[in-house]
Coordinates of C-alpha atoms in Angstrom, one line a residue:
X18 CA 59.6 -33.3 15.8
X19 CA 60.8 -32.3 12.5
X20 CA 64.7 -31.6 13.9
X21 CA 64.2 -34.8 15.2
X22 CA 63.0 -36.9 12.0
X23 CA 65.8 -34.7 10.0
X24 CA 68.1 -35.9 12.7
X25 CA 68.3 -39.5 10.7
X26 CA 72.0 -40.4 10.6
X27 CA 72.7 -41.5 7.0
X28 CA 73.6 -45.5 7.3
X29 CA 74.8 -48.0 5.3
X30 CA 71.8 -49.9 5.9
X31 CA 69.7 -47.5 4.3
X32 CA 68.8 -49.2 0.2
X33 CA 70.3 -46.2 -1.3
X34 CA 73.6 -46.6 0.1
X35 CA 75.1 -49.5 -0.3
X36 CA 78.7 -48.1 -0.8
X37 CA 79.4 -46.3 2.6
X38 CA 80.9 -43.5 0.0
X39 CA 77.4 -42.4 -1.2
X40 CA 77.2 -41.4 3.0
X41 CA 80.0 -38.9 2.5
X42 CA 78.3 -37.1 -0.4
X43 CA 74.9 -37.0 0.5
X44 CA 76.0 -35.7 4.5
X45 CA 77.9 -33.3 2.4
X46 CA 74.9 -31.8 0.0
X47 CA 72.2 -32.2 2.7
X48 CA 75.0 -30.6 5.3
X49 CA 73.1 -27.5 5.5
X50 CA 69.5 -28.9 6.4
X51 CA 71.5 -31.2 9.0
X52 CA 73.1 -28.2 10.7
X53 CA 69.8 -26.1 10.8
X54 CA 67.6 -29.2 12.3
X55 CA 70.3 -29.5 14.7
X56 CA 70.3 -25.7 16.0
X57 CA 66.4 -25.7 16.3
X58 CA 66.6 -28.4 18.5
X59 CA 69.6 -26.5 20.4
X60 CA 67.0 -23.5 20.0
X61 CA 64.4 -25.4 21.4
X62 CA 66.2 -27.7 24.3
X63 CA 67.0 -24.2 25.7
X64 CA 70.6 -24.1 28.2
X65 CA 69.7 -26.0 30.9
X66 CA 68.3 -29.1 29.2
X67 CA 70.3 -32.5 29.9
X68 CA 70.7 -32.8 26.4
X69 CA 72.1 -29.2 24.8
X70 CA 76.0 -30.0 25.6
X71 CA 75.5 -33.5 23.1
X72 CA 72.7 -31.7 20.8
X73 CA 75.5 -28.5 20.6
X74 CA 78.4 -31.1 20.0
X75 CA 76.3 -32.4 16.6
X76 CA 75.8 -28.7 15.7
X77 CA 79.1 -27.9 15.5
X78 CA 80.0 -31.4 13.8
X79 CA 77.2 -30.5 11.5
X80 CA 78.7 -26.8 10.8
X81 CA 82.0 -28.2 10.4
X82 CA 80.0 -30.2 7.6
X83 CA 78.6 -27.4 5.8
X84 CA 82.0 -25.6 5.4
X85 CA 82.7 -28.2 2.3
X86 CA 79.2 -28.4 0.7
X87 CA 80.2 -25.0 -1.7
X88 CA 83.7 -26.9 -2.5
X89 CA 81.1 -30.4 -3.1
X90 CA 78.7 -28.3 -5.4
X91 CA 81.6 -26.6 -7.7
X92 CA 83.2 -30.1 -7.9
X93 CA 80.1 -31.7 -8.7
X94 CA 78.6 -29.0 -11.2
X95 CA 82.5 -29.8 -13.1
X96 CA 81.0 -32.9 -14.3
X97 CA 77.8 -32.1 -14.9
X98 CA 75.6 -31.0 -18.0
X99 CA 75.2 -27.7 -18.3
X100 CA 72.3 -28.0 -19.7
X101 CA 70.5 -30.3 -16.7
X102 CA 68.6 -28.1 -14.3
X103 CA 69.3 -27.8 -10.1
X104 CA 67.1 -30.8 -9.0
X105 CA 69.0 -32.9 -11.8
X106 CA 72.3 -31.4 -10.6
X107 CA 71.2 -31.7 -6.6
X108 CA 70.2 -35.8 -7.4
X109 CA 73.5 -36.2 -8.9
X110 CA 75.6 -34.4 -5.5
X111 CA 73.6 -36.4 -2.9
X112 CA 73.6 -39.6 -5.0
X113 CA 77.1 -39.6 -6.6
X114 CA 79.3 -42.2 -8.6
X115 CA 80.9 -43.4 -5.2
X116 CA 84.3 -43.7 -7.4
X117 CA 83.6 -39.9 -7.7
X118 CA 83.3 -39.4 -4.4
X119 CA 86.8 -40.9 -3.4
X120 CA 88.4 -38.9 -6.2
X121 CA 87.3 -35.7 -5.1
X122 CA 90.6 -34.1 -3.2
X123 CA 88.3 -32.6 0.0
X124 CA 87.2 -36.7 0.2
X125 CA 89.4 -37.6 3.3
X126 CA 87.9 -34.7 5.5
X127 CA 84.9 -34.9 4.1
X128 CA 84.7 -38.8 5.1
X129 CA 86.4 -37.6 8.7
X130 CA 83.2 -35.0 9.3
X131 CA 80.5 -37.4 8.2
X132 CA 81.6 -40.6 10.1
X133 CA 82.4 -37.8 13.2
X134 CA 78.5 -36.4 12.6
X135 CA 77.1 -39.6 12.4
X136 CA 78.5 -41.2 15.3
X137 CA 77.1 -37.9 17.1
X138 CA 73.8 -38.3 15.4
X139 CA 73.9 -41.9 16.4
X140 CA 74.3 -41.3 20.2
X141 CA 71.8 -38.5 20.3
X142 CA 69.2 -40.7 18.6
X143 CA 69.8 -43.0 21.4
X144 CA 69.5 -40.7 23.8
X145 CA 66.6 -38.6 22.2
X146 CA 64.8 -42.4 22.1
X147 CA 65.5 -42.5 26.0
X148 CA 64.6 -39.2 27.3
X149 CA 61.1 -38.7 25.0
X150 CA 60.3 -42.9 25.5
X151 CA 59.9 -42.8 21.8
X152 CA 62.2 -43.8 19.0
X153 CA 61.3 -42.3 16.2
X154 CA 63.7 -43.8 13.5
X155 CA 63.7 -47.5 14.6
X156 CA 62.6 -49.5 11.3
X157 CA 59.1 -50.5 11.1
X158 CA 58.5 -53.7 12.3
X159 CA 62.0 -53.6 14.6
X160 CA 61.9 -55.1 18.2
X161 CA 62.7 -52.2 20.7

């Protein structure tokens, strides 16, 4: 259940993202988590399940991910404080100026690997939803 709730693709619906470039850096800084929900739920499908190949595509979408999170953070920490601490610092990666974002010279594969993730995230939400009956991440209130 947890892989599955950490599963969430980032959206522009979502109220802390109303410039689709906030998506690219907070995939990028919460890459890691992503990629480890992701492999417990290949872990936990097991080989044979009619899911794994589309749960093992996200994984490696997901690692591809993480590959520029230590490029994000040394970007990031450039214009940051040095005196604000690593939650202040962490806010500031996964909720960034989205001009920031764009300007950052990893930006154009960085935007590639999140809308790639999220597209895969997408379909195996949908397809999670259908196999378990359940759709975990439909807003409250929204028709099935």
């Amino acid at each position: 259940m947890q892989a599955v709730i950490t599963l969430r693709p980032f959206d522009a619906d979502s109220v802390h993202y109303e410039d689709p470039d906030l998506i690219v850096g907070a995939c990028v800084e919460r890459s890691v988590c992503l990629e480890e929900a992701v492999h417990q739920l290949v872990l936990a499908l097991g080989p044979n399940h009619p899911l794994t190949c589309d749960v093992v595509e996200a994984n490696r979408a997901a690692y591809q991910l993480t590959h520029l999170r230590d490029l994000w953070v040394a970007y990031c920490d450039e214009q940051t404080r040095p005196d604000h601490d690593e939650a202040w610092r962490a806010a500031g990666r996964e909720y960034p100026d989205p001009a920031r974002v764009r300007a950052w010279v990893h930006y154009e594969a960085a935007l590639l690997r999140t809308q790639k993730l999220n597209n895969l995230l997408a379909n195996l939400r949908e397809k999670l939803a259908d196999f378990t009956g359940c759709d975990y991440m439909r807003k409250q209130g929204q028709a099935a």
